[in-house]
Coordinates of C-alpha atoms and ligand atoms in Angstrom, one line a residue:
M119 CA -87.2 150.5 -55.9
H120 CA -88.7 152.5 -58.8
P121 CA -88.0 156.2 -58.5
T122 CA -90.7 158.3 -60.2
D123 CA -91.3 162.0 -60.8
A124 CA -92.4 162.3 -57.3
T125 CA -89.3 160.7 -55.9
T126 CA -87.8 163.2 -53.4
T127 CA -84.8 161.2 -52.1
L128 CA -82.6 158.8 -53.9
T129 CA -80.2 156.5 -51.9
L130 CA -77.3 154.9 -53.7
T131 CA -74.5 152.5 -52.8
R132 CA -71.5 154.8 -52.4
P133 CA -70.4 155.7 -55.9
D134 CA -66.9 156.0 -57.6
D135 CA -65.5 158.4 -60.2
W136 CA -63.8 156.4 -62.9
H137 CA -62.1 159.5 -64.5
L138 CA -60.8 162.5 -62.6
H139 CA -58.1 165.2 -62.8
V140 CA -57.0 166.7 -59.5
R141 CA -53.6 168.3 -60.6
D142 CA -50.9 168.8 -58.0
G143 CA -49.5 171.1 -55.4
D144 CA -51.5 173.7 -53.5
V145 CA -54.7 173.2 -55.6
L146 CA -55.1 169.6 -54.3
G147 CA -56.5 171.1 -51.1
T148 CA -59.4 172.5 -52.9
V149 CA -60.3 169.8 -55.4
V150 CA -59.6 166.5 -53.6
P151 CA -62.0 167.2 -50.7
H152 CA -64.8 167.9 -53.3
T153 CA -64.3 164.5 -54.8
A154 CA -63.8 162.7 -51.4
A155 CA -67.2 164.2 -50.3
Q156 CA -68.9 162.5 -53.2
F157 CA -67.1 159.3 -54.1
A158 CA -65.4 156.4 -52.3
R159 CA -62.7 156.0 -55.0
A160 CA -61.5 157.8 -58.1
I161 CA -59.3 157.0 -61.0
I162 CA -56.6 159.8 -61.0
M163 CA -55.4 160.9 -64.4
P164 CA -51.7 161.1 -64.8
N165 CA -51.4 164.1 -67.1
L166 CA -49.3 166.2 -64.8
K167 CA -46.3 168.3 -65.9
P168 CA -44.2 166.2 -66.1
P169 CA -46.5 163.2 -66.6
V170 CA -46.8 160.3 -64.1
T171 CA -44.8 157.6 -65.9
T172 CA -43.3 155.5 -63.1
V173 CA -44.7 153.5 -60.2
E174 CA -42.6 155.6 -57.9
Q175 CA -44.1 158.9 -59.2
A176 CA -47.6 157.4 -58.9
Q177 CA -47.1 156.3 -55.4
A178 CA -45.7 159.7 -54.4
Y179 CA -48.6 161.5 -56.1
A180 CA -51.1 159.3 -54.2
G181 CA -49.4 160.3 -51.0
R182 CA -49.9 164.0 -51.8
I183 CA -53.6 163.3 -52.6
R184 CA -54.1 161.4 -49.3
A185 CA -52.3 164.2 -47.4
V186 CA -55.1 166.7 -48.2
L187 CA -58.0 164.4 -47.3
P188 CA -60.3 165.6 -44.6
P189 CA -59.8 163.9 -41.2
G190 CA -61.7 160.5 -41.2
S191 CA -62.0 160.3 -44.9
D192 CA -61.6 156.8 -46.3
F193 CA -61.4 158.0 -49.9
T194 CA -59.0 155.8 -52.1
P195 CA -57.2 157.3 -55.1
L196 CA -56.8 154.7 -57.8
M197 CA -53.6 155.5 -59.7
T198 CA -52.7 155.4 -63.4
L199 CA -49.6 155.6 -65.5
Y200 CA -49.2 157.9 -68.5
L201 CA -48.1 155.9 -71.6
T202 CA -45.3 157.4 -73.7
D203 CA -43.4 156.0 -76.7
R204 CA -40.6 155.0 -74.3
L205 CA -42.3 153.4 -71.3
D206 CA -40.6 150.1 -70.3
P207 CA -42.8 147.1 -70.1
A208 CA -41.0 146.3 -66.8
E209 CA -42.8 149.3 -65.3
I210 CA -46.1 147.7 -66.1
R211 CA -45.0 144.6 -64.2
R212 CA -44.0 146.7 -61.2
A213 CA -47.4 148.5 -61.4
G214 CA -49.2 145.2 -61.4
A215 CA -47.6 144.3 -58.1
T216 CA -49.2 147.3 -56.4
R217 CA -52.7 145.9 -56.7
A218 CA -52.4 143.6 -53.6
A219 CA -55.5 144.1 -51.6
T220 CA -53.8 146.0 -48.8
H221 CA -52.2 148.6 -50.9
Q222 CA -53.1 152.2 -50.2
A223 CA -52.5 153.4 -53.7
P224 CA -53.0 150.7 -56.2
I225 CA -52.0 151.4 -59.9
V226 CA -54.9 149.9 -61.8
A227 CA -54.6 151.3 -65.3
A228 CA -52.5 153.2 -67.9
K229 CA -53.7 156.1 -70.0
L230 CA -53.2 156.5 -73.7
Y231 CA -53.1 160.1 -74.8
P232 CA -52.4 160.4 -78.5
A233 CA -49.6 163.0 -78.6
G234 CA -51.1 166.5 -78.8
A235 CA -54.7 165.5 -78.2
T236 CA -55.4 167.5 -75.1
T237 CA -54.0 169.2 -71.9
N238 CA -50.5 168.0 -71.1
S239 CA -50.5 165.3 -73.8
D240 CA -47.3 166.4 -75.6
A241 CA -45.4 163.4 -74.1
G242 CA -48.2 161.1 -75.3
V243 CA -48.0 158.2 -77.8
T244 CA -47.1 159.2 -81.4
D245 CA -48.0 155.7 -82.9
I246 CA -49.8 153.0 -81.0
R247 CA -47.7 150.3 -82.6
R248 CA -44.7 151.6 -80.7
I249 CA -46.3 150.6 -77.4
Y250 CA -47.4 147.1 -78.4
P251 CA -44.9 145.5 -76.0
V252 CA -46.3 147.6 -73.2
L253 CA -49.9 146.7 -74.1
E254 CA -48.9 143.0 -74.1
A255 CA -47.6 143.5 -70.6
M256 CA -50.8 145.2 -69.6
Q257 CA -52.9 142.5 -71.0
R258 CA -50.9 139.9 -69.1
E259 CA -50.9 141.9 -65.8
G260 CA -54.6 142.7 -66.0
L261 CA -54.0 146.5 -66.0
L262 CA -56.7 148.4 -67.9
L263 CA -56.0 150.6 -70.9
L264 CA -57.8 154.0 -70.6
V265 CA -58.0 155.8 -74.0
H266 CA -58.4 159.4 -74.9
G267 CA -60.1 158.5 -78.2
E268 CA -59.4 161.3 -80.6
V269 CA -57.1 161.4 -83.6
T270 CA -54.9 164.5 -83.6
S271 CA -54.5 165.2 -87.3
P272 CA -55.3 168.8 -88.2
D273 CA -56.9 167.5 -91.4
I274 CA -59.7 165.9 -89.5
D275 CA -62.5 168.1 -88.4
L276 CA -62.5 168.6 -84.6
F277 CA -66.0 167.2 -84.3
D278 CA -65.1 164.1 -86.2
R279 CA -62.0 163.1 -84.4
E280 CA -63.6 160.6 -82.0
A281 CA -65.4 158.7 -84.8
V282 CA -62.2 158.6 -86.9
F283 CA -60.2 157.4 -83.9
I284 CA -62.6 154.4 -83.5
E285 CA -62.2 153.4 -87.1
E286 CA -58.5 154.0 -87.5
Q287 CA -57.1 153.1 -84.1
L288 CA -59.5 151.4 -81.7
I289 CA -60.9 148.7 -84.0
P290 CA -57.4 147.4 -84.9
L291 CA -56.2 147.7 -81.3
R292 CA -59.2 145.8 -80.0
R293 CA -58.5 143.1 -82.6
D294 CA -54.8 142.8 -81.7
F295 CA -55.4 142.6 -77.9
P296 CA -58.6 140.7 -77.4
E297 CA -58.2 140.2 -73.7
L298 CA -57.0 143.7 -72.8
R299 CA -59.7 145.6 -70.9
I300 CA -60.2 149.0 -72.6
V301 CA -62.1 152.0 -71.4
M302 CA -62.9 154.6 -74.0
E303 CA -62.9 157.6 -71.8
H304 CA -65.4 160.5 -71.8
I305 CA -67.3 159.4 -75.0
T306 CA -69.1 162.1 -76.8
T307 CA -70.7 160.7 -79.9
R308 CA -73.3 158.2 -81.1
E309 CA -70.6 156.4 -83.0
A310 CA -68.7 155.8 -79.7
A311 CA -71.8 154.8 -77.7
H312 CA -72.7 152.3 -80.4
Y313 CA -69.2 151.0 -80.9
V314 CA -68.8 150.3 -77.1
R315 CA -72.3 148.8 -76.9
D316 CA -71.4 146.3 -79.6
A317 CA -67.7 145.7 -78.8
G318 CA -68.0 142.8 -76.4
P319 CA -67.2 142.2 -72.7
H320 CA -63.7 143.8 -72.5
T321 CA -64.6 147.3 -73.8
A322 CA -66.3 149.9 -71.7
A323 CA -66.8 153.7 -71.7
T324 CA -67.1 156.5 -69.1
I325 CA -69.5 159.3 -69.7
T326 CA -69.3 162.7 -68.1
A327 CA -72.2 164.6 -66.5
H328 CA -71.6 167.6 -68.8
H329 CA -71.8 165.5 -72.0
L330 CA -75.2 164.1 -70.7
L331 CA -76.5 167.6 -69.9
F332 CA -75.3 169.8 -72.7
N333 CA -74.8 169.9 -76.4
R334 CA -72.4 172.2 -78.3
N335 CA -74.8 175.1 -78.3
A336 CA -73.9 175.6 -74.7
I337 CA -70.4 176.8 -75.7
F338 CA -72.0 179.6 -77.8
T339 CA -75.1 180.7 -76.0
G340 CA -75.2 184.5 -75.9
G341 CA -71.4 184.7 -76.5
I342 CA -68.5 182.3 -76.2
R343 CA -68.6 180.4 -72.9
P344 CA -65.2 179.0 -72.1
H345 CA -66.3 177.1 -69.1
Y346 CA -68.2 174.7 -71.4
Y347 CA -65.1 174.0 -73.5
C348 CA -63.6 170.6 -72.9
L349 CA -62.1 167.8 -75.0
P350 CA -63.5 165.9 -76.6
V351 CA -65.7 168.9 -77.3
L352 CA -69.5 168.9 -76.7
K353 CA -71.3 167.6 -79.8
R354 CA -74.7 168.2 -81.4
E355 CA -77.9 167.1 -79.7
T356 CA -78.3 163.8 -81.5
H357 CA -75.0 162.7 -79.9
R358 CA -76.1 163.9 -76.5
L359 CA -79.2 161.8 -76.8
A360 CA -77.2 158.7 -77.7
L361 CA -75.0 159.2 -74.6
V362 CA -78.1 159.5 -72.4
E363 CA -79.5 156.4 -74.0
A364 CA -76.3 154.5 -73.3
A365 CA -75.9 155.8 -69.7
T366 CA -79.5 155.0 -68.8
S367 CA -79.6 151.6 -70.7
G368 CA -78.5 149.5 -67.7
N369 CA -75.6 148.2 -69.9
P370 CA -72.8 147.4 -67.4
R371 CA -70.1 148.6 -69.8
F372 CA -71.1 152.3 -69.4
F373 CA -70.2 154.0 -66.1
L374 CA -69.6 157.3 -64.4
G375 CA -66.4 159.3 -65.0
T376 CA -66.7 163.0 -64.4
D377 CA -63.5 164.1 -66.2
S378 CA -63.7 167.0 -63.8
A379 CA -60.7 169.0 -65.0
P380 CA -59.8 172.1 -63.0
H381 CA -58.0 175.0 -64.6
P382 CA -57.4 178.5 -63.2
A383 CA -60.3 180.8 -64.4
H384 CA -57.9 183.2 -66.0
L385 CA -56.5 180.5 -68.3
K386 CA -60.0 179.4 -69.4
E387 CA -61.2 183.0 -69.9
H388 CA -58.3 183.5 -72.3
A389 CA -57.6 184.1 -76.0
S390 CA -56.5 180.4 -76.1
G391 CA -58.5 179.0 -73.3
C392 CA -57.8 175.6 -71.7
A393 CA -60.0 172.6 -72.2
G394 CA -61.7 171.2 -69.1
C395 CA -64.9 171.5 -67.1
Y396 CA -64.9 171.5 -63.3
T397 CA -67.7 169.5 -61.9
A398 CA -66.3 167.6 -58.9
H399 CA -68.1 169.8 -56.3
A400 CA -71.6 168.8 -57.7
A401 CA -70.9 165.7 -59.8
L402 CA -73.6 163.4 -58.5
E403 CA -76.1 166.2 -58.5
M404 CA -75.5 166.8 -62.2
Y405 CA -75.8 163.1 -63.0
A406 CA -79.0 162.9 -61.0
Q407 CA -80.4 165.8 -63.0
A408 CA -79.5 164.1 -66.3
F409 CA -80.9 160.7 -65.3
D410 CA -84.1 162.3 -63.8
A411 CA -84.6 164.2 -67.1
A412 CA -84.5 160.9 -68.9
G413 CA -86.9 159.3 -66.5
A414 CA -84.2 156.9 -65.5
L415 CA -83.3 157.6 -61.8
D416 CA -83.6 153.8 -61.2
K417 CA -80.6 153.3 -63.5
L418 CA -78.3 155.8 -61.7
E419 CA -77.0 153.4 -59.0
G420 CA -75.7 150.8 -61.5
F421 CA -74.0 153.5 -63.6
A422 CA -72.5 155.3 -60.6
S423 CA -71.8 152.6 -58.1
F424 CA -71.7 149.1 -59.7
H425 CA -70.6 149.0 -63.3
G426 CA -67.2 150.6 -63.0
A427 CA -66.2 148.5 -60.0
D428 CA -67.3 145.3 -61.8
F429 CA -65.5 146.2 -65.0
Y430 CA -62.3 147.0 -63.1
G431 CA -62.6 143.8 -61.1
L432 CA -62.7 145.7 -57.8
P433 CA -65.1 145.2 -54.9
R434 CA -68.3 147.2 -54.9
N435 CA -68.4 149.8 -52.1
S436 CA -70.4 149.4 -48.9
G437 CA -72.4 152.2 -47.4
T438 CA -74.7 154.6 -49.1
R439 CA -75.2 158.2 -50.1
T440 CA -78.4 160.1 -50.5
L441 CA -79.5 162.7 -52.9
Q442 CA -82.5 164.9 -52.2
R443 CA -84.7 166.7 -54.8
M444 CA -84.1 170.3 -53.6
D445 CA -83.2 173.5 -55.5
W446 CA -79.8 174.9 -54.4
Q447 CA -77.4 177.4 -55.9
T448 CA -73.9 176.3 -56.7
P449 CA -70.9 178.3 -55.7
T450 CA -69.5 180.6 -58.3
Q451 CA -65.8 180.1 -57.5
F452 CA -63.3 178.3 -55.3
P453 CA -59.8 179.2 -54.3
F454 CA -57.2 177.6 -56.6
G455 CA -53.8 178.3 -55.3
A456 CA -53.2 182.0 -55.9
A457 CA -55.9 181.9 -58.6
E458 CA -59.7 181.2 -58.9
L459 CA -61.5 178.1 -60.0
K460 CA -64.9 178.6 -61.7
P461 CA -67.0 175.5 -61.8
L462 CA -69.4 174.6 -64.6
Q463 CA -72.8 176.1 -63.9
G464 CA -71.4 178.3 -61.1
G465 CA -74.1 180.3 -59.4
E466 CA -76.9 178.4 -61.1
T467 CA -79.7 176.4 -59.5
L468 CA -79.5 172.6 -59.5
P469 CA -82.5 170.5 -58.7
W470 CA -80.8 167.7 -56.7
K471 CA -78.5 168.0 -53.7
L472 CA -76.2 165.4 -52.2
L473 CA -76.8 165.2 -48.5
P474 CA -73.8 165.1 -46.1
A475 CA -72.4 161.6 -45.5
Ligands
DOR1140 O1 -61.3 168.8 -71.3 C1 -60.3 168.1 -71.0 N1 -59.5 168.5 -70.0 N2 -60.1 167.0 -71.7 C2 -59.0 166.3 -71.5 O2 -58.8 165.3 -72.1 C3 -58.0 166.7 -70.5 C4 -58.6 167.5 -69.5 C5 -57.5 168.3 -68.7 O3 -56.6 167.7 -68.2 O4 -57.6 169.5 -68.5
ZN1141 ZN1 -59.7 163.6 -68.6

């Protein structure tokens, strides 16, 4: 199939979201159904308060996610552990045992947040060398390492933190664990896109819809726009173009990860606003828009439905979802516990719409 400008519908094998935040408690009922309506599976980030650091916590969290699924939904949460300086390698072995095919909530990866890099990362890793025994266990068990790739030093310019992380941390890590599968999450720069492209078969990256659609001007257009603030922060246009090139290249080591990250609106519209863009309600629509703008709709299925599953060593989904070229206006807000959740581009018109399953 070769979708063209005139394509009006696009049918894909059911896709997955390889990077997602759903939080916990009463907000799950809003955000989990949005993702379950779009994706068959999602990698659930562990940066709760307190973070998800044990198999037991991850399984209980998966149960709370499953409890809010709409009746009949077969959505599967793929769970992750949060790496700290003190995590016991034995916990990695226990996590590996949850990946038996029949398991309802397999733990497939662990997330490295450099301490202080982003939302709820205070318990993160202060020095990667401290977790080398854990990384060895992960390499042995076949658990993936998911990396928030930014240095945290205040001396390094915010816009340079990803590129510096690659040089100072990722290149040595890659060398020391040649068989460990590493996903550099939510890449935002040309340096990261080129690094991953050239880093060999065990290194991949997720790319968000918002980093494909927007550059850093979006944060400052007509005033400061907190709903466009995320981490790693949007970069300049040359970087956005490099991300679009990577996502639409057909290279199987680039795949979909929304990093949809809900926060209450009043904490984003704040003197010290939280980082995170909420896109789960319209994720595929936003990706379709980005791929369409690049003339690459024919590359969306690989990016959204095949590359992630293949890299994780999980089966591809069966069944399909269909997008239709059709203007529609997105909701401006959703309930979020006692607060409000304002999605990215709320109230705006999008050119693609996902049809009901
Ligand atoms: O913008 C972000 N929000 N980046 C992250 O790394 C974390 C996420 C969140 O949890 O809010
Ligand atoms: Zn994230």
